mmCIF file of C-alpha atoms in Angstrom:
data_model
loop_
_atom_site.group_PDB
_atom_site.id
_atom_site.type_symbol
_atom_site.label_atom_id
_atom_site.label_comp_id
_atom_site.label_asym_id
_atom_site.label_seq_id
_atom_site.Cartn_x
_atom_site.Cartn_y
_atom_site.Cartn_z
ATOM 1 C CA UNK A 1 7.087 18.218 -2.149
ATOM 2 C CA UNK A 2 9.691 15.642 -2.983
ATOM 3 C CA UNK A 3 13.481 15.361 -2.211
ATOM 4 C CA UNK A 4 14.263 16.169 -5.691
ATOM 5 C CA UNK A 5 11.066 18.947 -6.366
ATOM 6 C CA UNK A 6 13.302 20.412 -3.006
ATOM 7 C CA UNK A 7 16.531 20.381 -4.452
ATOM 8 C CA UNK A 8 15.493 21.842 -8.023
ATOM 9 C CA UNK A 9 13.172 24.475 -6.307
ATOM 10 C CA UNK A 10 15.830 25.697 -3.481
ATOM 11 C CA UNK A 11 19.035 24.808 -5.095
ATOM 12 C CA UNK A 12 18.824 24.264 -8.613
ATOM 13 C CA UNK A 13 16.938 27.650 -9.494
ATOM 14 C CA UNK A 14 18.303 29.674 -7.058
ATOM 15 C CA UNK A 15 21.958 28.808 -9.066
ATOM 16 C CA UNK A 16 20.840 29.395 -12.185
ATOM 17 C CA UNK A 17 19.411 32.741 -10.944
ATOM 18 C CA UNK A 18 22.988 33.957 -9.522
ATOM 19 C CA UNK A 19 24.463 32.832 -12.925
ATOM 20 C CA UNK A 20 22.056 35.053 -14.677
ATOM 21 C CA UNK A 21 21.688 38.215 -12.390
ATOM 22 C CA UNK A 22 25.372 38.889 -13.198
ATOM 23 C CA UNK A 23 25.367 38.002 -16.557
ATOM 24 C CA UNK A 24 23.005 40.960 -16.420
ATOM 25 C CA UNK A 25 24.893 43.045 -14.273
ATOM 26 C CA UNK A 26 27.709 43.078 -16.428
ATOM 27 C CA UNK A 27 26.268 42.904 -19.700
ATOM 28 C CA UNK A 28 27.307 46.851 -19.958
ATOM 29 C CA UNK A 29 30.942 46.611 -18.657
ATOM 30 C CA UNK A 30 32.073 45.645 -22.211
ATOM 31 C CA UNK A 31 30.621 48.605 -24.167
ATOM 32 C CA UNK A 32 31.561 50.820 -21.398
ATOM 33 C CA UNK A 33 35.225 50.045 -21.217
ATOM 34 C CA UNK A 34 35.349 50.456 -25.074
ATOM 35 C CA UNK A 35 34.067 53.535 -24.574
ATOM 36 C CA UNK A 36 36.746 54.479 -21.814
ATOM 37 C CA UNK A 37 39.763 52.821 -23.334
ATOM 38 C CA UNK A 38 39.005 53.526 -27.356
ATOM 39 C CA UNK A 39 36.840 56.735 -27.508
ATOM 40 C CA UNK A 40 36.857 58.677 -24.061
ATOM 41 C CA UNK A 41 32.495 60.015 -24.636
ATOM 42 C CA UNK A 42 29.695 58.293 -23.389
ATOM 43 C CA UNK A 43 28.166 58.305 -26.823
ATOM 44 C CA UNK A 44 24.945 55.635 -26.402
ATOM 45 C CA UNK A 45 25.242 54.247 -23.298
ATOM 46 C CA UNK A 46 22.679 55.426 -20.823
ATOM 47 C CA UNK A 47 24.305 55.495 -17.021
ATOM 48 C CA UNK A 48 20.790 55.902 -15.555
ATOM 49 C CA UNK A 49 20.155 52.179 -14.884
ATOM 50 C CA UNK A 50 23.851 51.819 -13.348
ATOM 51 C CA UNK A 51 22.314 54.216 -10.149
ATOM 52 C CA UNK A 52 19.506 52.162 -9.889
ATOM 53 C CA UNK A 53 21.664 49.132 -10.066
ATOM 54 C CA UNK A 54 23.904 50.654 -7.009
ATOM 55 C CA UNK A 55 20.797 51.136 -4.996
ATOM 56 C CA UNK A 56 19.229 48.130 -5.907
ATOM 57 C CA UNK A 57 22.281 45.643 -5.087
ATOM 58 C CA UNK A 58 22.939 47.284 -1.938
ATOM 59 C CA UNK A 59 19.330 46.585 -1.131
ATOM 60 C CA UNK A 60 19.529 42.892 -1.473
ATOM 61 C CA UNK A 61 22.810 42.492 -0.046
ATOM 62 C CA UNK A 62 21.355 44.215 3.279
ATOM 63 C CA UNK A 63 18.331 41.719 2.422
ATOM 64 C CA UNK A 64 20.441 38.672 2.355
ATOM 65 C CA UNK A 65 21.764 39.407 5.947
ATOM 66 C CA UNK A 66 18.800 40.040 7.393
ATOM 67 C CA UNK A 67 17.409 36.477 5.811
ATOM 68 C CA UNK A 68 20.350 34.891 5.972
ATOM 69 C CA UNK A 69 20.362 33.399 2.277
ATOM 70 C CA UNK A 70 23.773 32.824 0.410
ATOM 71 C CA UNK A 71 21.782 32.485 -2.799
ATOM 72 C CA UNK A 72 20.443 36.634 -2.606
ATOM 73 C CA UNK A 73 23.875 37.905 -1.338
ATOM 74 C CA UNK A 74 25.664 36.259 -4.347
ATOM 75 C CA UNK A 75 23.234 37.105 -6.529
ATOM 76 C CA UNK A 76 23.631 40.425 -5.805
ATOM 77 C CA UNK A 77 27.276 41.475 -4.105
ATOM 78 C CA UNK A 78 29.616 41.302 -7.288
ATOM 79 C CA UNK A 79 26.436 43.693 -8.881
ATOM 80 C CA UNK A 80 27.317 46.279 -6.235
ATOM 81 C CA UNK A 81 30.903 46.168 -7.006
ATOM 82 C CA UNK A 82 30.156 46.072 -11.093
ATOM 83 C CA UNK A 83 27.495 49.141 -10.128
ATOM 84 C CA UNK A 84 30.474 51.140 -8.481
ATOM 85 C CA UNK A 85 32.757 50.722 -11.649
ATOM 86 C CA UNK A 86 30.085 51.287 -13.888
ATOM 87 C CA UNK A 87 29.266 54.776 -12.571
ATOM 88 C CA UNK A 88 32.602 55.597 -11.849
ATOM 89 C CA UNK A 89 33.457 55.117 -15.175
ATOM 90 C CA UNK A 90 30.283 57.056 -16.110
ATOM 91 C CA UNK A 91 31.172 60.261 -14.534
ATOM 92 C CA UNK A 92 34.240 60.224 -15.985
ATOM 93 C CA UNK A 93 33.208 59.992 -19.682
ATOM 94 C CA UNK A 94 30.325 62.331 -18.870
ATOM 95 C CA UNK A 95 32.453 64.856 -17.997
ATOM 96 C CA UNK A 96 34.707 64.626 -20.943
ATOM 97 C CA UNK A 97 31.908 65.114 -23.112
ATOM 98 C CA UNK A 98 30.482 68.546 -21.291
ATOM 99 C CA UNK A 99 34.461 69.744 -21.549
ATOM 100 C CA UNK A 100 34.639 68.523 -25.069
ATOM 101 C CA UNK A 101 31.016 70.307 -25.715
ATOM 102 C CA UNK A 102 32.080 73.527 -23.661
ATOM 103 C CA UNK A 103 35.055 73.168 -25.935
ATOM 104 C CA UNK A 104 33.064 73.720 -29.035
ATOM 105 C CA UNK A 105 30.394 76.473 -27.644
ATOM 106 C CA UNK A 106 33.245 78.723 -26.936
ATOM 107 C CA UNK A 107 34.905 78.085 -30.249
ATOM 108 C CA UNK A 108 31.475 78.853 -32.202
ATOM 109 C CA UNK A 109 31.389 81.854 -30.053
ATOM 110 C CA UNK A 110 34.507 83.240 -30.887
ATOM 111 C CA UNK A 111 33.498 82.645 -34.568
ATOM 112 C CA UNK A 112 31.055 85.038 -34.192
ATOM 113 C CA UNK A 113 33.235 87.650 -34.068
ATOM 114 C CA UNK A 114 34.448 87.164 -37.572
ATOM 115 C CA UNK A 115 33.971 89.730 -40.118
ATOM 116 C CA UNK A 116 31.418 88.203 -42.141
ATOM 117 C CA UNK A 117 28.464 86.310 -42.414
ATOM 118 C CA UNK A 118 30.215 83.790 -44.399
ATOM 119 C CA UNK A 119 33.054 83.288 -42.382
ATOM 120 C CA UNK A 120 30.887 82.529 -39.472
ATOM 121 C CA UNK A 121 28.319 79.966 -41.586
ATOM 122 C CA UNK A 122 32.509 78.022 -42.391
ATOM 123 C CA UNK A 123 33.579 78.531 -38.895
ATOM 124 C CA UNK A 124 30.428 77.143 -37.040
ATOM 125 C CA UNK A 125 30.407 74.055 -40.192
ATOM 126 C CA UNK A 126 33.922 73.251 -39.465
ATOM 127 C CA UNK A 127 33.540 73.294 -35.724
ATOM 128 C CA UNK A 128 30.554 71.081 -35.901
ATOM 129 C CA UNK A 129 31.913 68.516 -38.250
ATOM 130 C CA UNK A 130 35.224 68.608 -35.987
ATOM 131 C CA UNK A 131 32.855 67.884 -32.515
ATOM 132 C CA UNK A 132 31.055 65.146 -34.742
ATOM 133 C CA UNK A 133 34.405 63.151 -35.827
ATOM 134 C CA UNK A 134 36.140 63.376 -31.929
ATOM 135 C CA UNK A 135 33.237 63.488 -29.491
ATOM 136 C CA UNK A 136 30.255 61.757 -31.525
ATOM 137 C CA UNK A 137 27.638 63.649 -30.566
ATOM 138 C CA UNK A 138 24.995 64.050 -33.342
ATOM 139 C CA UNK A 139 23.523 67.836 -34.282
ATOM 140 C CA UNK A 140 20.910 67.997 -32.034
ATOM 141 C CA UNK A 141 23.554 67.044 -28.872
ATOM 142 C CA UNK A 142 25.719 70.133 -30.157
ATOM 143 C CA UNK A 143 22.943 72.700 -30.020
ATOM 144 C CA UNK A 144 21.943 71.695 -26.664
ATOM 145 C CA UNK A 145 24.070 71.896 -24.086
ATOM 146 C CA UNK A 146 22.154 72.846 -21.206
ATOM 147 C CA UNK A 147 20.284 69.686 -21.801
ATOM 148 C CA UNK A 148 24.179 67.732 -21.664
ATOM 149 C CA UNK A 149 25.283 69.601 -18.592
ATOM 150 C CA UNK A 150 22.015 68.939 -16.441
ATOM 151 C CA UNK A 151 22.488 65.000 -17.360
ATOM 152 C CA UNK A 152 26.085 64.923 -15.210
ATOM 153 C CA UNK A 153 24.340 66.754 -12.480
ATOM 154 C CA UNK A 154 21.459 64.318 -12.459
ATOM 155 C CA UNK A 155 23.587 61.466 -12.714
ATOM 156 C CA UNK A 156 25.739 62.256 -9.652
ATOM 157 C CA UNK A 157 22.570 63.107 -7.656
ATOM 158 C CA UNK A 158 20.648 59.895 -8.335
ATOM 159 C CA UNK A 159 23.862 58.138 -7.424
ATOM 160 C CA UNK A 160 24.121 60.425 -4.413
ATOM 161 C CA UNK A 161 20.548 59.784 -3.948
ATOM 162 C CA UNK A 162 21.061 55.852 -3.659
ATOM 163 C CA UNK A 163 23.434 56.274 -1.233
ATOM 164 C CA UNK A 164 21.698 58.430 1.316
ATOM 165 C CA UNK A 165 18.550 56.185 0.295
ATOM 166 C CA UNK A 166 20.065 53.188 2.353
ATOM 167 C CA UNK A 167 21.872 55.304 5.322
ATOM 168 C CA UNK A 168 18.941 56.581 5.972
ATOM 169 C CA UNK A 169 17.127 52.944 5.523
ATOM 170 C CA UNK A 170 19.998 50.902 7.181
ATOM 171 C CA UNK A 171 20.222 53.171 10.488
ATOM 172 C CA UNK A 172 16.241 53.470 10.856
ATOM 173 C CA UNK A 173 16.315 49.398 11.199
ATOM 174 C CA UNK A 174 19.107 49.662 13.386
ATOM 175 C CA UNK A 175 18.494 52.088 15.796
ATOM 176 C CA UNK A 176 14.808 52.098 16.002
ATOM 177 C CA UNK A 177 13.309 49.062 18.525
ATOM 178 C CA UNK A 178 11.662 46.285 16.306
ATOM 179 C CA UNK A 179 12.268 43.134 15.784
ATOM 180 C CA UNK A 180 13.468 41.358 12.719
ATOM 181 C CA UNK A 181 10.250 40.828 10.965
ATOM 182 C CA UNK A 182 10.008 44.454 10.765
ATOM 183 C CA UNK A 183 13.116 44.358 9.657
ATOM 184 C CA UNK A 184 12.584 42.692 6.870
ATOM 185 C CA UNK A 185 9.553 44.220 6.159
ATOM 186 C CA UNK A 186 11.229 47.420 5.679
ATOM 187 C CA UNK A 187 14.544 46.468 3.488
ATOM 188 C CA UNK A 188 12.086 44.626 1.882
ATOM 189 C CA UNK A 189 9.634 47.367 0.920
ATOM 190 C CA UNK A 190 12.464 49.868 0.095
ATOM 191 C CA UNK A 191 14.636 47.675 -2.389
ATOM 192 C CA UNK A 192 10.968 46.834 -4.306
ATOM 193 C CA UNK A 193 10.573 50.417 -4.427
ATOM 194 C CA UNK A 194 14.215 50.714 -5.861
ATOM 195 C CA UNK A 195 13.054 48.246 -8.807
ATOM 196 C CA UNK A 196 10.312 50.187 -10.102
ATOM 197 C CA UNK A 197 12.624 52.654 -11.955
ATOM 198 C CA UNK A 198 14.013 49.213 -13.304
ATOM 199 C CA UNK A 199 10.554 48.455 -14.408
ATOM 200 C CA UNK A 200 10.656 51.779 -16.632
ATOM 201 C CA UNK A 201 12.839 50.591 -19.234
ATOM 202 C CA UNK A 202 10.789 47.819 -20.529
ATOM 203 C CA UNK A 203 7.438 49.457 -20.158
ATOM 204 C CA UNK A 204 8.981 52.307 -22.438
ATOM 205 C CA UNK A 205 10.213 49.945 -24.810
ATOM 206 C CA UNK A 206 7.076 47.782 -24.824
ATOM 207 C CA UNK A 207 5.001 51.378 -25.622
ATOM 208 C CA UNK A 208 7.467 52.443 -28.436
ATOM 209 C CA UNK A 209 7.505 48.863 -29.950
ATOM 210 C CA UNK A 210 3.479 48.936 -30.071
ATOM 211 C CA UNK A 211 3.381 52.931 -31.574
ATOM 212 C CA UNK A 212 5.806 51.757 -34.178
ATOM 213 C CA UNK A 213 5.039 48.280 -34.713
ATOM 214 C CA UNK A 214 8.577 47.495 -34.461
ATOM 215 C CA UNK A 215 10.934 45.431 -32.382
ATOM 216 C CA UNK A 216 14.729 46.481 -33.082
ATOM 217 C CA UNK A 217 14.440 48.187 -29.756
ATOM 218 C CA UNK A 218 14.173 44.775 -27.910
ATOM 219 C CA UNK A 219 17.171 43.504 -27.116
ATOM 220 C CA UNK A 220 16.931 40.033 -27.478
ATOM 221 C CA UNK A 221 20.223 38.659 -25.627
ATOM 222 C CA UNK A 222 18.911 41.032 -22.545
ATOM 223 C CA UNK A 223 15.663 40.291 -22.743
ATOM 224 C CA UNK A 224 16.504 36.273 -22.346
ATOM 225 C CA UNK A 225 18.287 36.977 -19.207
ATOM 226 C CA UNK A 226 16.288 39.364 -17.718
ATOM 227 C CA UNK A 227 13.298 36.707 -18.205
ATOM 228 C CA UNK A 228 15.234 33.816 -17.694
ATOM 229 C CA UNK A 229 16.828 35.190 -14.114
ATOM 230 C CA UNK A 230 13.152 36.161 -12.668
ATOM 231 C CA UNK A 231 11.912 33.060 -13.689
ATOM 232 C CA UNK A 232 14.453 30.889 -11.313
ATOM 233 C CA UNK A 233 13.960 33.784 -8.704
ATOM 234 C CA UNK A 234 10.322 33.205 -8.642
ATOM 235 C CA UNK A 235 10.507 29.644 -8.563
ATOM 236 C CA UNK A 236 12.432 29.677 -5.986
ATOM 237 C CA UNK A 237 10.739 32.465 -3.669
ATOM 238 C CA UNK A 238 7.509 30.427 -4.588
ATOM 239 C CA UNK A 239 9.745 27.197 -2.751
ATOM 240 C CA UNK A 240 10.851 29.747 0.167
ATOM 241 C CA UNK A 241 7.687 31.664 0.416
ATOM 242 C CA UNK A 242 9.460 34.830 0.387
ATOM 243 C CA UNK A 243 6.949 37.441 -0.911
ATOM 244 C CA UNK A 244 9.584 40.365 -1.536
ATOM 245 C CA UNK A 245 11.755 38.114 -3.877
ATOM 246 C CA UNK A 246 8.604 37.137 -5.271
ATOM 247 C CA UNK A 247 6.551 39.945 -6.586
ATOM 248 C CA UNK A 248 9.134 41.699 -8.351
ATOM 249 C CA UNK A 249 10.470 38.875 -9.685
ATOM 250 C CA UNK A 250 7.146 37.760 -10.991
ATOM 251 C CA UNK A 251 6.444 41.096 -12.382
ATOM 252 C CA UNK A 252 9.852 40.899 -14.459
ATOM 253 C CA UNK A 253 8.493 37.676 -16.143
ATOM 254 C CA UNK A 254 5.331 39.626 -16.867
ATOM 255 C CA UNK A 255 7.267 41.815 -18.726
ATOM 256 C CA UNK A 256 9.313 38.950 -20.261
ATOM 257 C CA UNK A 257 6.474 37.218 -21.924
ATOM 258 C CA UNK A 258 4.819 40.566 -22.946
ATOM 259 C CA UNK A 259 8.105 41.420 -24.812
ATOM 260 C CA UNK A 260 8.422 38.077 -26.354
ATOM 261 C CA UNK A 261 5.592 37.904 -27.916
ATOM 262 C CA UNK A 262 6.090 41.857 -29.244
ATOM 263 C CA UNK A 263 8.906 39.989 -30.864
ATOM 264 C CA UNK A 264 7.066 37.357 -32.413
ATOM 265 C CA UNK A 265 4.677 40.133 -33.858
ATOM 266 C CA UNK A 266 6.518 42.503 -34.821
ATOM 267 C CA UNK A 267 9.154 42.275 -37.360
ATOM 268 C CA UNK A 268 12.634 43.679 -36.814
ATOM 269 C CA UNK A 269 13.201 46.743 -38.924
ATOM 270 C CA UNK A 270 16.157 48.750 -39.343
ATOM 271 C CA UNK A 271 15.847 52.382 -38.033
ATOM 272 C CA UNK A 272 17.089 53.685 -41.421
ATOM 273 C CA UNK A 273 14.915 51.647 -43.419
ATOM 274 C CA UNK A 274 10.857 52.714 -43.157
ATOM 275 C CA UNK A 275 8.516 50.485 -43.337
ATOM 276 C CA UNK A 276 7.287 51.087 -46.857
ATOM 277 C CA UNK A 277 7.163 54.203 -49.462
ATOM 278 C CA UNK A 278 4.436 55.516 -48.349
ATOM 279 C CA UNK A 279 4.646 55.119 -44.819
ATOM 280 C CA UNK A 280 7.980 55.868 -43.104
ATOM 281 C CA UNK A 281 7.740 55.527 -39.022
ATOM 282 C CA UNK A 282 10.292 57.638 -37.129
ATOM 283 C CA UNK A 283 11.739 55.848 -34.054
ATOM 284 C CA UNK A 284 13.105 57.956 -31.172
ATOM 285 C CA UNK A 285 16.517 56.746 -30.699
ATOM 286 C CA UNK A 286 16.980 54.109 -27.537
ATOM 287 C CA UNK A 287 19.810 54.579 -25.426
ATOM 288 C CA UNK A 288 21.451 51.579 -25.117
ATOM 289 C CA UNK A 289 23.010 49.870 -21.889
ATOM 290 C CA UNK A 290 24.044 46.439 -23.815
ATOM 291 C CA UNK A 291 25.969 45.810 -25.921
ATOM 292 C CA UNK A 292 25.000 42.988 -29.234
#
């Protein structure tokens, strides 16, 4: 390998992969901040990914340390503090939208004490249309609510979950008498494990684009950095010969490719335009965690 093959491969990529992995990170904080500052509900954003994210920064910045590599801890630190906002933030607006919801149940219920069938059929209208203008939740949010209130208890476990994920990870290496390979080994194992529930959100979307034979649910500004930053971390774990940057990393441009040439097959269609007259393909609605 040459002086400048060196530099590209173990300076040059590695840089371009920091600039990327928190472009990614904070792709969501500008939809979520709208979202606190300008409408106070959750609406389409899906916090899910932002408890992976926790888990998965804090996995890398412990990985960095044990390595030693500036490049991984840079990459990944200002993703554990975006992580912390973002699910901060998340609880909050998720619990404005269960008060908000609990806000309308017990309205509709006192409707039903009015003393006729019409009355209730205006009261329950008016109360929906009234959730639908301040909270933004469609119909089928409205009529389930058990389904609302289990998401803030899921959220705060999975977040909780994280946490006690890498206590549990970081004393076991500590305490326990092995040396640093093992280490590694370990942190290394655990934070791949961590991006598998990462791995979930394409695979879905590369299944629903293939059942529908559409590709609006691609995002194409994500996709290019989500590509483009595990193709410089794969280069350069390839240079370093650093198998736990480089398998997940390689799978992610897997992905990548697969996705880009879904877009290149499938046309871009509208969800409230169907495909023709006589055939009109129903799209379950993405949650979204970017922003256009």
């Amino acid at each position: 390998m040459t002086t400048i093959q060196k530099a590209i491969l173990e300076f040059v990529c590695p840089s371009m992969g920091v600039i990327f992995a928190n472009l990614m990170f904070s792709a969501p904080i500008g939809a979520l901040n709208d979202a606190v500052n300008s409408r106070m509900t959750l609406g389409e954003l899906n916090p899910t990914p932002w408890g992976f994210m926790l888990g998965n920064c804090a996995g890398w910045v412990a990985y960095s340390y044990i390595i030693q590599d500036f490049f991984v801890l840079i990459a990944n630190a200002p993703g554990l503090v975006m992580s912390i906002w973002l699910n901060l933030n998340a609880a909050k607006l998720i619990y404005q939208d269960n008060l908000r919801l609990s806000n309308y149940n017990r309205n509709v219920n006192m409707s039903d004490g009015s003393s006729s069938t019409q009355d209730r059929i205006n009261d329950k209208e008016k109360n929906a249309d009234l959730a639908r203008q301040e909270e933004g939740f469609s119909t089928g949010n409205i009529v389930q609510p058990d389904q609302r209130r289990k998401s803030v208890l899921s959220h705060d476990q999975l977040v909780i979950l994280m946490v006690v994920l890498w206590i549990v990870t970081f004393s076991s290496v500590s305490f326990a008498p092995i040396n640093i390979d093992t280490v590694q080994a370990v942190v290394g194992i655990v934070v791949n494990l961590n991006l598998v529930f990462f791995y979930g959100g394409p695979l879905s979307t590369i299944v629903t684009v293939i059942k529908t034979r559409n590709s609006i649910s691609i995002h194409r500004k994500t996709l290019f950095m989500n590509t483009a930053n595990a193709t410089f971390w794969t280069a350069y774990a390839i240079s370093i010969e650093d198998y736990y940057i480089m398998i997940p990393n390689g799978l992610g441009v897997l992905l990548g490719i697969v996705q880009v040439f879904l877009v290149i097959i499938f046309p871009r269609i509208p969800l409230d335009e169907p495909k023709s007259e006589d055939e009109a393909v129903e799209l379950p609605k993405a949650h979204a965690t970017d922003t256009e």
